[in-house]
Every structure is written in structure tokens, then in C-alpha cells.
């Protein structure tokens, strides 16, 4: 029998991850975040605390992993019939999801973690940034006129203000303001 190169998809490792994530989610529904410990999650998940420490490192990484799973898009961005419409719809939906208490907690959990993924260009990115950027790239790839717009501009001028206001201001942006930000990114470049 030849040894395999890594863990089997859907094998023991995947079952442990699912159990730990499910336990953490369930405990978060009934307890304050500060009251939850790795041993509590381990007991509920039916694993040893050392398994969690070995896989995740600490409680913040467990919370971040759960949050990242919640942030992972479950469908491609909606098609509305135009580049502006697609970017506006996606940005407004992102604002609405991240402005909820669950969305805010997910953003905070990810910021407190070191959970990064390797992007196709070989750089390390936070997984939630990778998910966000992938959704933007899908929208931009749909429309030939998007060749003048790059994903970095959308992140810098639309996503960044959304996240900043959600995390560091009393009020998130309005849906109208998000639409205006998209318009600014799509406005033709004017030479001075």
C-alpha cells in the first residue's frame, strides 16, 4: 500500500474540523465569546484540547476559522445586466451582510487571526480578502468595459471605506453612498 501525500478529503481531519466549527458556532449562540475556552469546544466536539491547539493554535484562530466559513461566498455575484449594476449590487450586499452583528464579529475575528491563504500570484492574503477580491474579479471579467477598472481600485475605493466605517465608525455607509463610491471608481479618468 502506498502512503498518501496528505489528508484525505472528507477524512478524519475534515470531520474534526467540521465538529470543532459546529461546536464553536453552537457555543457562541449560548455564551459570551470571552467565556468560551478551547477545552469547552473540545468537549462539545468530542476531541482533545491538544487536537485543537495543534490544528488552530489558540481560541482566536478557532473563532477566525468559523468566521471565515461564514464569510465564504456561497454563490457567484448576482448579474444585473451592467458592470455598474453588478458592482453596486455586490457592494451593497457586502455592506448589508458585514454591518450585522454577525458580520462585524466575523471581521473582528479575522483581523485578530493570522489565518492567511496563498493567492494565485503566490502572495499571502487573508482569506476573507481573497474571497472579496475573487467576487470582484468575477464581476470585472464579465464586462469588456471593465478593462479600464482594476480590482485594487474597487477594494481601495469601495470595500475599504465599507470595512472602515463598519469597524471604526458609529454608522456604516448608506446604500446610496456605496452606489456613489462605485460610480467614482467607474468614472472615466480625467487628465489634468
mmCIF file with all atom_site columns, C-alpha atoms in Angstrom:
data_model
loop_
_atom_site.group_PDB
_atom_site.id
_atom_site.type_symbol
_atom_site.label_atom_id
_atom_site.label_alt_id
_atom_site.label_comp_id
_atom_site.label_asym_id
_atom_site.label_entity_id
_atom_site.label_seq_id
_atom_site.pdbx_PDB_ins_code
_atom_site.Cartn_x
_atom_site.Cartn_y
_atom_site.Cartn_z
_atom_site.occupancy
_atom_site.B_iso_or_equiv
_atom_site.pdbx_formal_charge
_atom_site.auth_seq_id
_atom_site.auth_comp_id
_atom_site.auth_asym_id
_atom_site.auth_atom_id
_atom_site.pdbx_PDB_model_num
ATOM 1   C CA . UNK A 1 1   ? 0.000   0.000  0.000   1.00 0.00 ? 1   UNK A CA 1
ATOM 2   C CA . UNK A 1 2   ? 1.389   3.406  -0.967  1.00 0.00 ? 2   UNK A CA 1
ATOM 3   C CA . UNK A 1 3   ? 1.124   6.227  1.593   1.00 0.00 ? 3   UNK A CA 1
ATOM 4   C CA . UNK A 1 4   ? -0.943  9.235  0.529   1.00 0.00 ? 4   UNK A CA 1
ATOM 5   C CA . UNK A 1 5   ? 0.587   12.693 0.178   1.00 0.00 ? 5   UNK A CA 1
ATOM 6   C CA . UNK A 1 6   ? -1.787  14.395 2.609   1.00 0.00 ? 6   UNK A CA 1
ATOM 7   C CA . UNK A 1 7   ? -5.066  14.107 4.438   1.00 0.00 ? 7   UNK A CA 1
ATOM 8   C CA . UNK A 1 8   ? -7.928  12.571 2.517   1.00 0.00 ? 8   UNK A CA 1
ATOM 9   C CA . UNK A 1 9   ? -10.705 14.962 1.540   1.00 0.00 ? 9   UNK A CA 1
ATOM 10  C CA . UNK A 1 10  ? -13.613 14.153 3.825   1.00 0.00 ? 10  UNK A CA 1
ATOM 11  C CA . UNK A 1 11  ? -11.372 12.036 6.040   1.00 0.00 ? 11  UNK A CA 1
ATOM 12  C CA . UNK A 1 12  ? -10.755 12.224 9.778   1.00 0.00 ? 12  UNK A CA 1
ATOM 13  C CA . UNK A 1 13  ? -9.180  15.691 9.572   1.00 0.00 ? 13  UNK A CA 1
ATOM 14  C CA . UNK A 1 14  ? -12.208 17.125 7.748   1.00 0.00 ? 14  UNK A CA 1
ATOM 15  C CA . UNK A 1 15  ? -14.598 15.525 10.261  1.00 0.00 ? 15  UNK A CA 1
ATOM 16  C CA . UNK A 1 16  ? -12.627 17.032 13.165  1.00 0.00 ? 16  UNK A CA 1
ATOM 17  C CA . UNK A 1 17  ? -12.664 20.466 11.555  1.00 0.00 ? 17  UNK A CA 1
ATOM 18  C CA . UNK A 1 18  ? -16.413 20.254 10.961  1.00 0.00 ? 18  UNK A CA 1
ATOM 19  C CA . UNK A 1 19  ? -17.056 19.123 14.539  1.00 0.00 ? 19  UNK A CA 1
ATOM 20  C CA . UNK A 1 20  ? -14.914 21.880 16.048  1.00 0.00 ? 20  UNK A CA 1
ATOM 21  C CA . UNK A 1 21  ? -16.509 24.559 13.857  1.00 0.00 ? 21  UNK A CA 1
ATOM 22  C CA . UNK A 1 22  ? -20.017 23.311 14.695  1.00 0.00 ? 22  UNK A CA 1
ATOM 23  C CA . UNK A 1 23  ? -19.204 23.265 18.414  1.00 0.00 ? 23  UNK A CA 1
ATOM 24  C CA . UNK A 1 24  ? -17.731 26.756 18.335  1.00 0.00 ? 24  UNK A CA 1
ATOM 25  C CA . UNK A 1 25  ? -20.799 28.082 16.476  1.00 0.00 ? 25  UNK A CA 1
ATOM 26  C CA . UNK A 1 26  ? -23.156 26.406 18.936  1.00 0.00 ? 26  UNK A CA 1
ATOM 27  C CA . UNK A 1 27  ? -21.266 27.666 21.975  1.00 0.00 ? 27  UNK A CA 1
ATOM 28  C CA . UNK A 1 28  ? -21.216 31.212 20.544  1.00 0.00 ? 28  UNK A CA 1
ATOM 29  C CA . UNK A 1 29  ? -25.007 31.121 20.440  1.00 0.00 ? 29  UNK A CA 1
ATOM 30  C CA . UNK A 1 30  ? -25.247 30.421 24.182  1.00 0.00 ? 30  UNK A CA 1
ATOM 31  C CA . UNK A 1 31  ? -22.159 32.008 25.728  1.00 0.00 ? 31  UNK A CA 1
ATOM 32  C CA . UNK A 1 32  ? -20.246 35.245 25.602  1.00 0.00 ? 32  UNK A CA 1
ATOM 33  C CA . UNK A 1 33  ? -17.153 34.933 23.404  1.00 0.00 ? 33  UNK A CA 1
ATOM 34  C CA . UNK A 1 34  ? -14.847 35.691 26.349  1.00 0.00 ? 34  UNK A CA 1
ATOM 35  C CA . UNK A 1 35  ? -16.329 32.776 28.327  1.00 0.00 ? 35  UNK A CA 1
ATOM 36  C CA . UNK A 1 36  ? -15.640 30.130 25.682  1.00 0.00 ? 36  UNK A CA 1
ATOM 37  C CA . UNK A 1 37  ? -12.464 28.088 26.041  1.00 0.00 ? 37  UNK A CA 1
ATOM 38  C CA . UNK A 1 38  ? -10.665 25.535 23.915  1.00 0.00 ? 38  UNK A CA 1
ATOM 39  C CA . UNK A 1 39  ? -11.499 22.753 26.426  1.00 0.00 ? 39  UNK A CA 1
ATOM 40  C CA . UNK A 1 40  ? -15.218 23.664 26.186  1.00 0.00 ? 40  UNK A CA 1
ATOM 41  C CA . UNK A 1 41  ? -15.118 23.393 22.398  1.00 0.00 ? 41  UNK A CA 1
ATOM 42  C CA . UNK A 1 42  ? -13.088 20.174 22.576  1.00 0.00 ? 42  UNK A CA 1
ATOM 43  C CA . UNK A 1 43  ? -15.546 18.534 24.967  1.00 0.00 ? 43  UNK A CA 1
ATOM 44  C CA . UNK A 1 44  ? -18.521 19.510 22.838  1.00 0.00 ? 44  UNK A CA 1
ATOM 45  C CA . UNK A 1 45  ? -16.789 18.398 19.612  1.00 0.00 ? 45  UNK A CA 1
ATOM 46  C CA . UNK A 1 46  ? -15.603 15.096 21.073  1.00 0.00 ? 46  UNK A CA 1
ATOM 47  C CA . UNK A 1 47  ? -11.897 15.793 20.530  1.00 0.00 ? 47  UNK A CA 1
ATOM 48  C CA . UNK A 1 48  ? -8.997  16.525 22.838  1.00 0.00 ? 48  UNK A CA 1
ATOM 49  C CA . UNK A 1 49  ? -7.913  20.111 23.514  1.00 0.00 ? 49  UNK A CA 1
ATOM 50  C CA . UNK A 1 50  ? -4.459  19.217 22.154  1.00 0.00 ? 50  UNK A CA 1
ATOM 51  C CA . UNK A 1 51  ? -6.073  18.435 18.781  1.00 0.00 ? 51  UNK A CA 1
ATOM 52  C CA . UNK A 1 52  ? -7.495  21.950 18.652  1.00 0.00 ? 52  UNK A CA 1
ATOM 53  C CA . UNK A 1 53  ? -4.243  23.567 19.788  1.00 0.00 ? 53  UNK A CA 1
ATOM 54  C CA . UNK A 1 54  ? -2.294  21.565 17.200  1.00 0.00 ? 54  UNK A CA 1
ATOM 55  C CA . UNK A 1 55  ? -4.660  22.470 14.336  1.00 0.00 ? 55  UNK A CA 1
ATOM 56  C CA . UNK A 1 56  ? -5.635  26.048 15.240  1.00 0.00 ? 56  UNK A CA 1
ATOM 57  C CA . UNK A 1 57  ? -3.113  27.258 17.819  1.00 0.00 ? 57  UNK A CA 1
ATOM 58  C CA . UNK A 1 58  ? -5.476  29.217 20.054  1.00 0.00 ? 58  UNK A CA 1
ATOM 59  C CA . UNK A 1 59  ? -9.095  30.199 20.573  1.00 0.00 ? 59  UNK A CA 1
ATOM 60  C CA . UNK A 1 60  ? -8.816  33.293 18.339  1.00 0.00 ? 60  UNK A CA 1
ATOM 61  C CA . UNK A 1 61  ? -7.841  31.089 15.395  1.00 0.00 ? 61  UNK A CA 1
ATOM 62  C CA . UNK A 1 62  ? -10.859 28.837 16.035  1.00 0.00 ? 62  UNK A CA 1
ATOM 63  C CA . UNK A 1 63  ? -13.184 31.861 16.033  1.00 0.00 ? 63  UNK A CA 1
ATOM 64  C CA . UNK A 1 64  ? -11.490 33.194 12.883  1.00 0.00 ? 64  UNK A CA 1
ATOM 65  C CA . UNK A 1 65  ? -11.911 29.836 11.143  1.00 0.00 ? 65  UNK A CA 1
ATOM 66  C CA . UNK A 1 66  ? -15.620 29.814 11.974  1.00 0.00 ? 66  UNK A CA 1
ATOM 67  C CA . UNK A 1 67  ? -15.952 33.399 10.773  1.00 0.00 ? 67  UNK A CA 1
ATOM 68  C CA . UNK A 1 68  ? -14.113 32.716 7.539   1.00 0.00 ? 68  UNK A CA 1
ATOM 69  C CA . UNK A 1 69  ? -16.523 29.892 6.776   1.00 0.00 ? 69  UNK A CA 1
ATOM 70  C CA . UNK A 1 70  ? -19.389 32.365 7.290   1.00 0.00 ? 70  UNK A CA 1
ATOM 71  C CA . UNK A 1 71  ? -17.685 34.917 5.008   1.00 0.00 ? 71  UNK A CA 1
ATOM 72  C CA . UNK A 1 72  ? -17.090 32.434 2.181   1.00 0.00 ? 72  UNK A CA 1
ATOM 73  C CA . UNK A 1 73  ? -19.461 33.300 -0.678  1.00 0.00 ? 73  UNK A CA 1
ATOM 74  C CA . UNK A 1 74  ? -21.930 30.545 -1.453  1.00 0.00 ? 74  UNK A CA 1
ATOM 75  C CA . UNK A 1 75  ? -22.764 31.814 -4.946  1.00 0.00 ? 75  UNK A CA 1
ATOM 76  C CA . UNK A 1 76  ? -21.217 33.941 -7.670  1.00 0.00 ? 76  UNK A CA 1
ATOM 77  C CA . UNK A 1 77  ? -22.082 37.645 -7.624  1.00 0.00 ? 77  UNK A CA 1
ATOM 78  C CA . UNK A 1 78  ? -25.515 38.497 -8.969  1.00 0.00 ? 78  UNK A CA 1
ATOM 79  C CA . UNK A 1 79  ? -25.783 39.561 -12.608 1.00 0.00 ? 79  UNK A CA 1
ATOM 80  C CA . UNK A 1 80  ? -27.863 42.702 -13.104 1.00 0.00 ? 80  UNK A CA 1
ATOM 81  C CA . UNK A 1 81  ? -27.180 43.490 -16.752 1.00 0.00 ? 81  UNK A CA 1
ATOM 82  C CA . UNK A 1 82  ? -24.381 46.033 -16.368 1.00 0.00 ? 82  UNK A CA 1
ATOM 83  C CA . UNK A 1 83  ? -20.952 46.451 -14.802 1.00 0.00 ? 83  UNK A CA 1
ATOM 84  C CA . UNK A 1 84  ? -22.198 49.320 -12.649 1.00 0.00 ? 84  UNK A CA 1
ATOM 85  C CA . UNK A 1 85  ? -25.255 47.335 -11.575 1.00 0.00 ? 85  UNK A CA 1
ATOM 86  C CA . UNK A 1 86  ? -23.224 44.231 -10.712 1.00 0.00 ? 86  UNK A CA 1
ATOM 87  C CA . UNK A 1 87  ? -20.628 46.171 -8.682  1.00 0.00 ? 87  UNK A CA 1
ATOM 88  C CA . UNK A 1 88  ? -23.291 48.232 -6.932  1.00 0.00 ? 88  UNK A CA 1
ATOM 89  C CA . UNK A 1 89  ? -25.430 45.196 -6.068  1.00 0.00 ? 89  UNK A CA 1
ATOM 90  C CA . UNK A 1 90  ? -22.435 43.239 -4.780  1.00 0.00 ? 90  UNK A CA 1
ATOM 91  C CA . UNK A 1 91  ? -21.091 46.199 -2.768  1.00 0.00 ? 91  UNK A CA 1
ATOM 92  C CA . UNK A 1 92  ? -24.461 46.960 -1.205  1.00 0.00 ? 92  UNK A CA 1
ATOM 93  C CA . UNK A 1 93  ? -24.998 43.291 -0.299  1.00 0.00 ? 93  UNK A CA 1
ATOM 94  C CA . UNK A 1 94  ? -21.487 43.194 1.210   1.00 0.00 ? 94  UNK A CA 1
ATOM 95  C CA . UNK A 1 95  ? -22.309 46.300 3.270   1.00 0.00 ? 95  UNK A CA 1
ATOM 96  C CA . UNK A 1 96  ? -25.586 44.811 4.493   1.00 0.00 ? 96  UNK A CA 1
ATOM 97  C CA . UNK A 1 97  ? -24.012 41.466 5.451   1.00 0.00 ? 97  UNK A CA 1
ATOM 98  C CA . UNK A 1 98  ? -20.951 42.941 7.161   1.00 0.00 ? 98  UNK A CA 1
ATOM 99  C CA . UNK A 1 99  ? -22.999 45.591 9.037   1.00 0.00 ? 99  UNK A CA 1
ATOM 100 C CA . UNK A 1 100 ? -24.874 42.933 11.008  1.00 0.00 ? 100 UNK A CA 1
ATOM 101 C CA . UNK A 1 101 ? -23.615 41.929 14.431  1.00 0.00 ? 101 UNK A CA 1
ATOM 102 C CA . UNK A 1 102 ? -22.538 38.584 12.946  1.00 0.00 ? 102 UNK A CA 1
ATOM 103 C CA . UNK A 1 103 ? -20.687 40.331 10.109  1.00 0.00 ? 103 UNK A CA 1
ATOM 104 C CA . UNK A 1 104 ? -18.919 42.732 12.476  1.00 0.00 ? 104 UNK A CA 1
ATOM 105 C CA . UNK A 1 105 ? -17.876 39.876 14.736  1.00 0.00 ? 105 UNK A CA 1
ATOM 106 C CA . UNK A 1 106 ? -16.595 37.929 11.734  1.00 0.00 ? 106 UNK A CA 1
ATOM 107 C CA . UNK A 1 107 ? -14.496 40.875 10.560  1.00 0.00 ? 107 UNK A CA 1
ATOM 108 C CA . UNK A 1 108 ? -13.066 41.332 14.059  1.00 0.00 ? 108 UNK A CA 1
ATOM 109 C CA . UNK A 1 109 ? -12.285 37.625 14.387  1.00 0.00 ? 109 UNK A CA 1
ATOM 110 C CA . UNK A 1 110 ? -10.438 37.589 11.079  1.00 0.00 ? 110 UNK A CA 1
ATOM 111 C CA . UNK A 1 111 ? -8.484  40.712 11.999  1.00 0.00 ? 111 UNK A CA 1
ATOM 112 C CA . UNK A 1 112 ? -7.367  39.082 15.259  1.00 0.00 ? 112 UNK A CA 1
ATOM 113 C CA . UNK A 1 113 ? -6.150  35.965 13.478  1.00 0.00 ? 113 UNK A CA 1
ATOM 114 C CA . UNK A 1 114 ? -3.232  35.027 11.298  1.00 0.00 ? 114 UNK A CA 1
ATOM 115 C CA . UNK A 1 115 ? -5.392  32.912 9.007   1.00 0.00 ? 115 UNK A CA 1
ATOM 116 C CA . UNK A 1 116 ? -3.969  33.559 5.575   1.00 0.00 ? 116 UNK A CA 1
ATOM 117 C CA . UNK A 1 117 ? -4.196  31.805 2.240   1.00 0.00 ? 117 UNK A CA 1
ATOM 118 C CA . UNK A 1 118 ? -1.819  31.633 -0.679  1.00 0.00 ? 118 UNK A CA 1
ATOM 119 C CA . UNK A 1 119 ? -3.220  33.663 -3.572  1.00 0.00 ? 119 UNK A CA 1
ATOM 120 C CA . UNK A 1 120 ? -2.720  32.550 -7.199  1.00 0.00 ? 120 UNK A CA 1
ATOM 121 C CA . UNK A 1 121 ? 0.074   35.134 -7.562  1.00 0.00 ? 121 UNK A CA 1
ATOM 122 C CA . UNK A 1 122 ? 1.967   33.466 -4.697  1.00 0.00 ? 122 UNK A CA 1
ATOM 123 C CA . UNK A 1 123 ? 1.337   36.208 -2.131  1.00 0.00 ? 123 UNK A CA 1
ATOM 124 C CA . UNK A 1 124 ? -0.296  35.612 1.225   1.00 0.00 ? 124 UNK A CA 1
ATOM 125 C CA . UNK A 1 125 ? -3.688  37.216 1.733   1.00 0.00 ? 125 UNK A CA 1
ATOM 126 C CA . UNK A 1 126 ? -6.274  36.999 4.460   1.00 0.00 ? 126 UNK A CA 1
ATOM 127 C CA . UNK A 1 127 ? -8.869  34.504 3.276   1.00 0.00 ? 127 UNK A CA 1
ATOM 128 C CA . UNK A 1 128 ? -11.751 36.961 3.594   1.00 0.00 ? 128 UNK A CA 1
ATOM 129 C CA . UNK A 1 129 ? -9.838  39.470 1.423   1.00 0.00 ? 129 UNK A CA 1
ATOM 130 C CA . UNK A 1 130 ? -9.238  36.692 -1.074  1.00 0.00 ? 130 UNK A CA 1
ATOM 131 C CA . UNK A 1 131 ? -12.975 35.852 -1.132  1.00 0.00 ? 131 UNK A CA 1
ATOM 132 C CA . UNK A 1 132 ? -13.852 39.514 -1.596  1.00 0.00 ? 132 UNK A CA 1
ATOM 133 C CA . UNK A 1 133 ? -11.296 40.035 -4.343  1.00 0.00 ? 133 UNK A CA 1
ATOM 134 C CA . UNK A 1 134 ? -12.407 36.879 -6.159  1.00 0.00 ? 134 UNK A CA 1
ATOM 135 C CA . UNK A 1 135 ? -16.010 38.133 -6.236  1.00 0.00 ? 135 UNK A CA 1
ATOM 136 C CA . UNK A 1 136 ? -14.853 41.498 -7.625  1.00 0.00 ? 136 UNK A CA 1
ATOM 137 C CA . UNK A 1 137 ? -12.707 39.771 -10.253 1.00 0.00 ? 137 UNK A CA 1
ATOM 138 C CA . UNK A 1 138 ? -15.690 37.646 -11.354 1.00 0.00 ? 138 UNK A CA 1
ATOM 139 C CA . UNK A 1 139 ? -17.725 40.814 -11.899 1.00 0.00 ? 139 UNK A CA 1
ATOM 140 C CA . UNK A 1 140 ? -14.926 42.603 -13.758 1.00 0.00 ? 140 UNK A CA 1
ATOM 141 C CA . UNK A 1 141 ? -14.340 39.570 -16.006 1.00 0.00 ? 141 UNK A CA 1
ATOM 142 C CA . UNK A 1 142 ? -17.981 39.659 -17.162 1.00 0.00 ? 142 UNK A CA 1
ATOM 143 C CA . UNK A 1 143 ? -17.762 43.049 -18.779 1.00 0.00 ? 143 UNK A CA 1
ATOM 144 C CA . UNK A 1 144 ? -15.370 44.127 -21.588 1.00 0.00 ? 144 UNK A CA 1
ATOM 145 C CA . UNK A 1 145 ? -15.592 47.764 -20.456 1.00 0.00 ? 145 UNK A CA 1
ATOM 146 C CA . UNK A 1 146 ? -14.141 46.716 -17.098 1.00 0.00 ? 146 UNK A CA 1
ATOM 147 C CA . UNK A 1 147 ? -10.667 46.541 -18.658 1.00 0.00 ? 147 UNK A CA 1
ATOM 148 C CA . UNK A 1 148 ? -10.154 50.162 -17.548 1.00 0.00 ? 148 UNK A CA 1
ATOM 149 C CA . UNK A 1 149 ? -11.014 49.248 -13.944 1.00 0.00 ? 149 UNK A CA 1
ATOM 150 C CA . UNK A 1 150 ? -8.790  47.113 -11.761 1.00 0.00 ? 150 UNK A CA 1
ATOM 151 C CA . UNK A 1 151 ? -9.760  45.151 -8.684  1.00 0.00 ? 151 UNK A CA 1
ATOM 152 C CA . UNK A 1 152 ? -7.402  47.164 -6.478  1.00 0.00 ? 152 UNK A CA 1
ATOM 153 C CA . UNK A 1 153 ? -9.372  50.333 -7.244  1.00 0.00 ? 153 UNK A CA 1
ATOM 154 C CA . UNK A 1 154 ? -12.610 48.648 -6.202  1.00 0.00 ? 154 UNK A CA 1
ATOM 155 C CA . UNK A 1 155 ? -11.009 47.372 -2.992  1.00 0.00 ? 155 UNK A CA 1
ATOM 156 C CA . UNK A 1 156 ? -9.373  50.722 -2.191  1.00 0.00 ? 156 UNK A CA 1
ATOM 157 C CA . UNK A 1 157 ? -12.316 52.971 -3.036  1.00 0.00 ? 157 UNK A CA 1
ATOM 158 C CA . UNK A 1 158 ? -15.379 50.854 -2.279  1.00 0.00 ? 158 UNK A CA 1
ATOM 159 C CA . UNK A 1 159 ? -14.580 47.923 0.025   1.00 0.00 ? 159 UNK A CA 1
ATOM 160 C CA . UNK A 1 160 ? -12.081 49.755 2.270   1.00 0.00 ? 160 UNK A CA 1
ATOM 161 C CA . UNK A 1 161 ? -14.493 52.568 3.200   1.00 0.00 ? 161 UNK A CA 1
ATOM 162 C CA . UNK A 1 162 ? -17.213 49.994 3.910   1.00 0.00 ? 162 UNK A CA 1
ATOM 163 C CA . UNK A 1 163 ? -14.997 47.975 6.250   1.00 0.00 ? 163 UNK A CA 1
ATOM 164 C CA . UNK A 1 164 ? -13.512 51.056 7.918   1.00 0.00 ? 164 UNK A CA 1
ATOM 165 C CA . UNK A 1 165 ? -16.921 52.526 8.703   1.00 0.00 ? 165 UNK A CA 1
ATOM 166 C CA . UNK A 1 166 ? -18.277 49.196 9.959   1.00 0.00 ? 166 UNK A CA 1
ATOM 167 C CA . UNK A 1 167 ? -15.361 48.622 12.319  1.00 0.00 ? 167 UNK A CA 1
ATOM 168 C CA . UNK A 1 168 ? -14.306 52.113 13.373  1.00 0.00 ? 168 UNK A CA 1
ATOM 169 C CA . UNK A 1 169 ? -17.256 54.482 12.994  1.00 0.00 ? 169 UNK A CA 1
ATOM 170 C CA . UNK A 1 170 ? -20.604 54.698 14.681  1.00 0.00 ? 170 UNK A CA 1
ATOM 171 C CA . UNK A 1 171 ? -22.584 54.369 11.478  1.00 0.00 ? 171 UNK A CA 1
ATOM 172 C CA . UNK A 1 172 ? -21.885 52.258 8.392   1.00 0.00 ? 172 UNK A CA 1
ATOM 173 C CA . UNK A 1 173 ? -22.111 53.842 4.959   1.00 0.00 ? 173 UNK A CA 1
ATOM 174 C CA . UNK A 1 174 ? -25.549 54.266 3.427   1.00 0.00 ? 174 UNK A CA 1
ATOM 175 C CA . UNK A 1 175 ? -26.534 52.211 0.386   1.00 0.00 ? 175 UNK A CA 1
ATOM 176 C CA . UNK A 1 176 ? -26.663 55.453 -1.618  1.00 0.00 ? 176 UNK A CA 1
ATOM 177 C CA . UNK A 1 177 ? -23.093 56.328 -0.587  1.00 0.00 ? 177 UNK A CA 1
ATOM 178 C CA . UNK A 1 178 ? -21.903 52.874 -1.682  1.00 0.00 ? 178 UNK A CA 1
ATOM 179 C CA . UNK A 1 179 ? -23.526 53.463 -5.063  1.00 0.00 ? 179 UNK A CA 1
ATOM 180 C CA . UNK A 1 180 ? -21.696 56.820 -5.309  1.00 0.00 ? 180 UNK A CA 1
ATOM 181 C CA . UNK A 1 181 ? -18.370 55.137 -4.490  1.00 0.00 ? 181 UNK A CA 1
ATOM 182 C CA . UNK A 1 182 ? -18.930 52.622 -7.290  1.00 0.00 ? 182 UNK A CA 1
ATOM 183 C CA . UNK A 1 183 ? -19.711 55.497 -9.666  1.00 0.00 ? 183 UNK A CA 1
ATOM 184 C CA . UNK A 1 184 ? -16.434 57.202 -8.693  1.00 0.00 ? 184 UNK A CA 1
ATOM 185 C CA . UNK A 1 185 ? -14.426 54.060 -9.428  1.00 0.00 ? 185 UNK A CA 1
ATOM 186 C CA . UNK A 1 186 ? -16.100 53.668 -12.797 1.00 0.00 ? 186 UNK A CA 1
ATOM 187 C CA . UNK A 1 187 ? -15.855 57.358 -13.779 1.00 0.00 ? 187 UNK A CA 1
ATOM 188 C CA . UNK A 1 188 ? -13.557 57.922 -16.723 1.00 0.00 ? 188 UNK A CA 1
ATOM 189 C CA . UNK A 1 189 ? -10.088 59.072 -15.804 1.00 0.00 ? 189 UNK A CA 1
ATOM 190 C CA . UNK A 1 190 ? -9.688  62.777 -16.475 1.00 0.00 ? 190 UNK A CA 1
ATOM 191 C CA . UNK A 1 191 ? -6.216  64.056 -17.246 1.00 0.00 ? 191 UNK A CA 1
ATOM 192 C CA . UNK A 1 192 ? -5.286  67.300 -15.559 1.00 0.00 ? 192 UNK A CA 1
#
